[in-house]
Coordinates of C-alpha atoms and ligand atoms in Angstrom, one line a residue:
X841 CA -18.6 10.8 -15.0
X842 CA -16.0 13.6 -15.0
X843 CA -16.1 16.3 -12.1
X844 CA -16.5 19.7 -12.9
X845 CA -13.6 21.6 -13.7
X846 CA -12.3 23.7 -10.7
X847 CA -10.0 23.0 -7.5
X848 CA -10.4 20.9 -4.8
X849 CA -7.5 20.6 -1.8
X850 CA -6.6 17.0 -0.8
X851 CA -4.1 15.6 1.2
X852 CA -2.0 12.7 -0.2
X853 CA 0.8 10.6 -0.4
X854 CA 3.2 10.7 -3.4
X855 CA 3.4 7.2 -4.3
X856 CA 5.7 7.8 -8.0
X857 CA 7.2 11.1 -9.4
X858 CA 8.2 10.6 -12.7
X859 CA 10.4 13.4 -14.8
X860 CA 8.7 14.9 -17.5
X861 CA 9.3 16.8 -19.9
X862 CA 12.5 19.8 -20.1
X863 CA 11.6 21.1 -16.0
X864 CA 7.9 19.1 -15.2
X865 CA 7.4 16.2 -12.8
X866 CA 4.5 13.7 -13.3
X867 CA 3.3 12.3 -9.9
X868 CA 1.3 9.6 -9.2
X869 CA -0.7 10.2 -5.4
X870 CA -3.1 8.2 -3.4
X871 CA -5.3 10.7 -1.9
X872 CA -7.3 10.7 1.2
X873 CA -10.4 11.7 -0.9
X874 CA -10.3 10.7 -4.3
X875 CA -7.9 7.6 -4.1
X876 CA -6.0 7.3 -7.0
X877 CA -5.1 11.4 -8.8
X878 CA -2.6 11.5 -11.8
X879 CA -1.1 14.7 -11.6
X880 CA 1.4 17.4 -13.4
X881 CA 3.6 19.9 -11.2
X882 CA 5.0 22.1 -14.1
X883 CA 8.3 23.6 -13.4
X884 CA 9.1 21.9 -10.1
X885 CA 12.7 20.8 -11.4
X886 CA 13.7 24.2 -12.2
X887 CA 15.8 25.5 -9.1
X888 CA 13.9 27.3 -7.8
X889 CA 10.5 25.7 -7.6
X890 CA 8.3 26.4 -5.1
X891 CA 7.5 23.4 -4.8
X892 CA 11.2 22.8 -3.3
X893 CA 12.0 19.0 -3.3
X894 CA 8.6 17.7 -1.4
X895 CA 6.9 16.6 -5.1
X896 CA 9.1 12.8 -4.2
X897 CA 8.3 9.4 -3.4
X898 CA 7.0 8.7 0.3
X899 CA 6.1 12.3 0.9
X900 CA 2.4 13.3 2.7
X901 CA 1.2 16.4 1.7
X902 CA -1.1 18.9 1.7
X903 CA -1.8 19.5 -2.1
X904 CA -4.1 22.0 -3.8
X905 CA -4.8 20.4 -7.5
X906 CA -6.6 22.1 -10.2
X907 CA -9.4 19.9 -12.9
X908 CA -9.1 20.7 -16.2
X909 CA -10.4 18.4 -18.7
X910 CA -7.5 16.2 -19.3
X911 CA -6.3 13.1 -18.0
X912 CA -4.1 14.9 -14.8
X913 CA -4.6 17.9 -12.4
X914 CA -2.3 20.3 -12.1
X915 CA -0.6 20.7 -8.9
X916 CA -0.9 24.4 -8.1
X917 CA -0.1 24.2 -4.4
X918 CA 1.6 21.7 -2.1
X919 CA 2.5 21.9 1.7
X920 CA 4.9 19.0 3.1
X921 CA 3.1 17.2 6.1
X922 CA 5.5 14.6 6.6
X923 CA 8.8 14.1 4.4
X924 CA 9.6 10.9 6.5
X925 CA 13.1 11.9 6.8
X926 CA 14.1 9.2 8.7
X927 CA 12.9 6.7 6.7
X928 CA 15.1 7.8 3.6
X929 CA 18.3 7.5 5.9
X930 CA 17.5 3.8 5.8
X931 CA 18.5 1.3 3.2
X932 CA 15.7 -1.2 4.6
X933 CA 13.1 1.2 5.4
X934 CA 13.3 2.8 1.7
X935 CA 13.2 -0.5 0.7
X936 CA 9.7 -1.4 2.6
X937 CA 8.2 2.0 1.5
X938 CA 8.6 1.4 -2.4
X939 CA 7.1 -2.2 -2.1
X940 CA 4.0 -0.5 -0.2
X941 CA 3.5 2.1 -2.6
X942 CA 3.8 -0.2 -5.0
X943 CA 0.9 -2.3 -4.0
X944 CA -1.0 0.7 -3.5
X945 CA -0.4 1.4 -7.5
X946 CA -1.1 -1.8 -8.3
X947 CA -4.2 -3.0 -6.1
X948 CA -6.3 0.6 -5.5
X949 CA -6.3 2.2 -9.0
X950 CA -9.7 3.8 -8.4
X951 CA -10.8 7.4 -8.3
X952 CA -12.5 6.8 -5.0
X953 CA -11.7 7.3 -1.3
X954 CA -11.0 4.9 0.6
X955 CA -9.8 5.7 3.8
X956 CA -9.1 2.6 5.2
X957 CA -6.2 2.4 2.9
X958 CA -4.9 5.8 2.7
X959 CA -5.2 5.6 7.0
X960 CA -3.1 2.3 6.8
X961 CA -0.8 4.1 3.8
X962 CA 0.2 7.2 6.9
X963 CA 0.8 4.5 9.3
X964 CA 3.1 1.9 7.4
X965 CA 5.6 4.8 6.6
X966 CA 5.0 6.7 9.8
X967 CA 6.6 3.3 11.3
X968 CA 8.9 2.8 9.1
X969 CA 10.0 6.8 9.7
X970 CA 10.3 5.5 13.3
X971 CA 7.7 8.2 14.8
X972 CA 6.4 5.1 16.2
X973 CA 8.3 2.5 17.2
X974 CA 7.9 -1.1 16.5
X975 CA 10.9 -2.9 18.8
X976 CA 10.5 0.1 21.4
X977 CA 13.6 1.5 20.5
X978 CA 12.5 4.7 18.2
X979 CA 13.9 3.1 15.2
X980 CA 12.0 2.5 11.9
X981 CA 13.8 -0.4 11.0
X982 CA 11.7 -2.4 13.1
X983 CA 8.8 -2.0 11.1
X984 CA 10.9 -2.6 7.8
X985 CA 10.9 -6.6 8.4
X986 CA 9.2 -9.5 6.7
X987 CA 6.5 -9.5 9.5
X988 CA 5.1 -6.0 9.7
X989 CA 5.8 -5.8 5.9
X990 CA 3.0 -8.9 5.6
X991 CA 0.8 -7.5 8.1
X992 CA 0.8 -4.2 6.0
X993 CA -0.3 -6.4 3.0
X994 CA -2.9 -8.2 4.7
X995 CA -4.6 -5.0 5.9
X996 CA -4.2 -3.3 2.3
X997 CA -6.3 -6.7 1.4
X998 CA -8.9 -6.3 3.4
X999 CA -9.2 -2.3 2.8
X1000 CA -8.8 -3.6 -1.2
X1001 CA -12.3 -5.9 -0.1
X1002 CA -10.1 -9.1 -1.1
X1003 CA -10.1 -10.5 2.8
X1004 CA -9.6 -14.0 2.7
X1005 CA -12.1 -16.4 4.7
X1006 CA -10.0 -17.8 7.8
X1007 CA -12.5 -18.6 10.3
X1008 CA -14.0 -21.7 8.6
X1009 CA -13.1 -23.9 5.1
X1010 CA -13.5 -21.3 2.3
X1011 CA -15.3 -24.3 0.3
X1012 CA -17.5 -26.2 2.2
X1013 CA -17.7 -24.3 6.0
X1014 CA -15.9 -26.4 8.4
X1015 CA -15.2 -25.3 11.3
X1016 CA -11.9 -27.8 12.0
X1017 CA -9.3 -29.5 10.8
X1018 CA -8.3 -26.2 8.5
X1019 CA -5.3 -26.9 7.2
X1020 CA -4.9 -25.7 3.8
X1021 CA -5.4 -22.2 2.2
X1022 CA -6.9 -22.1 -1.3
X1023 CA -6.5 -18.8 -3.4
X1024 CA -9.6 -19.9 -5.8
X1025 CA -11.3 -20.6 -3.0
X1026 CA -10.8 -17.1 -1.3
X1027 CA -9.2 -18.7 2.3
X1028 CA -8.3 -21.1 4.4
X1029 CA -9.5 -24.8 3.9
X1030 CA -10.4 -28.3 5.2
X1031 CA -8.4 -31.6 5.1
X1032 CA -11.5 -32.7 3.1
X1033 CA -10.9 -29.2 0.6
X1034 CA -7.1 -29.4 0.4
X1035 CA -6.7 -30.2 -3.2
X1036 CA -7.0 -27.4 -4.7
X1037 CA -5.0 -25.3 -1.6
X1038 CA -1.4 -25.6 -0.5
X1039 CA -0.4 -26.3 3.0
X1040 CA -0.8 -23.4 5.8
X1041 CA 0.8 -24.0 9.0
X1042 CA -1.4 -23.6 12.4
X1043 CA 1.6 -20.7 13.0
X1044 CA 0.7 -19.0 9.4
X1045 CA -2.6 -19.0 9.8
X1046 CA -2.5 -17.4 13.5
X1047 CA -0.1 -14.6 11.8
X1048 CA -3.1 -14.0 9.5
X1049 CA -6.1 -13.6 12.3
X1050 CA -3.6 -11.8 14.5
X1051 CA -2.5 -9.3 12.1
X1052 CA -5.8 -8.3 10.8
X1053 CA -6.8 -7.9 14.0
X1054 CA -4.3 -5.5 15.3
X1055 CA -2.6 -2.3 15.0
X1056 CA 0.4 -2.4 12.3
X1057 CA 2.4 -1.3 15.2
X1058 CA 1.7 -4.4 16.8
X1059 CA 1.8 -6.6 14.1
X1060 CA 2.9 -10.5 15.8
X1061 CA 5.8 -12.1 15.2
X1062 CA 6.4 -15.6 13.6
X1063 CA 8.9 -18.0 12.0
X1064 CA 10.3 -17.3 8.2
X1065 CA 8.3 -20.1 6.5
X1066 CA 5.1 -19.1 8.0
X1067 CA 5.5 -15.9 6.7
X1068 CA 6.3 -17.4 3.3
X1069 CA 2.9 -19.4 3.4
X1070 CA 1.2 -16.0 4.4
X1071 CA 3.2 -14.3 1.0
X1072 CA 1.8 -17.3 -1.3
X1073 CA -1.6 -16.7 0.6
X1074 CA -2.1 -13.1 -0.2
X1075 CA -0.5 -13.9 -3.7
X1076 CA -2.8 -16.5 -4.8
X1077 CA -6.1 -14.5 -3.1
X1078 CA -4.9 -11.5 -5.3
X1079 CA -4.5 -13.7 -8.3
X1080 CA -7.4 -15.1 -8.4
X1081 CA -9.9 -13.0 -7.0
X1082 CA -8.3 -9.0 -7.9
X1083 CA -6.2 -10.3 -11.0
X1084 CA -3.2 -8.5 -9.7
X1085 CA 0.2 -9.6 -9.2
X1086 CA 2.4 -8.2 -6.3
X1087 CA 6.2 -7.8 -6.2
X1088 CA 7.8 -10.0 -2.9
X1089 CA 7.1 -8.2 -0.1
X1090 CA 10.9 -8.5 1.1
Ligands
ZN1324 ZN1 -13.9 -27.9 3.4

């Protein structure tokens, strides 16, 4: 069902901003109380726009959007509450921030809040801005690695409703001896369940627990080809179980 016509006041993060049109911008936000909005912000390429140059990629904002009856709202007010300067000075940061939006776009294309998500959203590029720190040194680039990049994934997952099972084998229950992960199955799996699964390393599958059950900001560490099990792992579960495809997450 269609709301009303009228305006509502959200905040939300700008995940694309696509030029439209001779002086229009097209923006694509993930709201902290609608979830997905398509929206139009007419005139905010001509020079002197109110809406100054805060209508970009990575931007939180306070936004006022009018209803009509088509597709998009109309942008009709927009205050910046973080431009995540920081992170745009960075090659690896900027590089982090597009592959979370787009598995935002990709995995949470509802019209529905969920503020698990958006919360996890303000985080990942509040680190990667460097507000908090990840190595303890005030520098976003921290938070730009493979690791954190993989934790932010995971949690997106589990906000998404696609966790995967990693306390006992996904197909039959055991407790031990897991050893495998199985995307059709939905998680980890027994020696006994392994056909179906690849291999998952004692170290990959701690990454998993531990990340899901931490802060982003203290998101563990582990080797390179754990972390590649852990990519294949929330690739295959997404596959399977959401039917979407994510880019590499580094
Ligand atoms: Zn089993």
């Amino acid at each position: 069902m269609r709301p009303v016509p009228g305006s509502f006041k959200t905040e939300a993060v700008v995940l694309r901003s696509i030029r439209y049109g001779e002086a229009d911008r097209i923006l694509h936000l993930y709201s902290a109380t609608r979830g997905r909005v398509g929206a139009i912000a007419k005139g905010s390429r001509r020079p002197r726009s109110r809406f100054g140059g805060r209508l970009e990629p990575f931007f939180r904002l306070d936004l006022v959007l009018h209803e009509g009856r088509g597709e998009l709202a109309t942008v009709t007010a927009a205050h910046t509450v973080s431009g995540h300067p920081h992170l745009r000075a960075s090659g690896p940061a900027l590089g982090a921030a597009a592959r979370a939006c787009d598995a935002v776009l990709r995995l949470l294309d509802s019209a529905e809040a969920n503020p698990g998500a958006y919360n996890l959203l303000c985080r990942y590029l509040a680190l990667l801005d460097g507000e908090e720190s990840v190595a303890g040194d005030g520098v976003g680039d921290g938070a730009a690695g493979f690791g954190p990049a993989l934790a932010f994934r995971l949690k997106l997952v589990l906000a998404a409703g696609f966790a995967p099972e990693l306390g006992s084998c996904a197909r039959c229950g055991e407790g031990d001896g897991l050893r495998g992960f199985s995307g059709a199955a939905g998680g980890v799996v027994c020696g006994a369940c392994e056909r179906d699964g690849f291999e998952l390393s004692p170290e990959a599958h701690a990454f998993m627990v531990e990340a899901l059950g931490h802060p982003l900001a203290d998101a563990p560490s582990a080797s390179d080809r754990a972390l590649r099990q852990v990519e294949r792992a929330v690739s295959e579960t997404l596959e399977h179980h959401a039917h979407v495809r994510l880019r590499a997450a580094a």
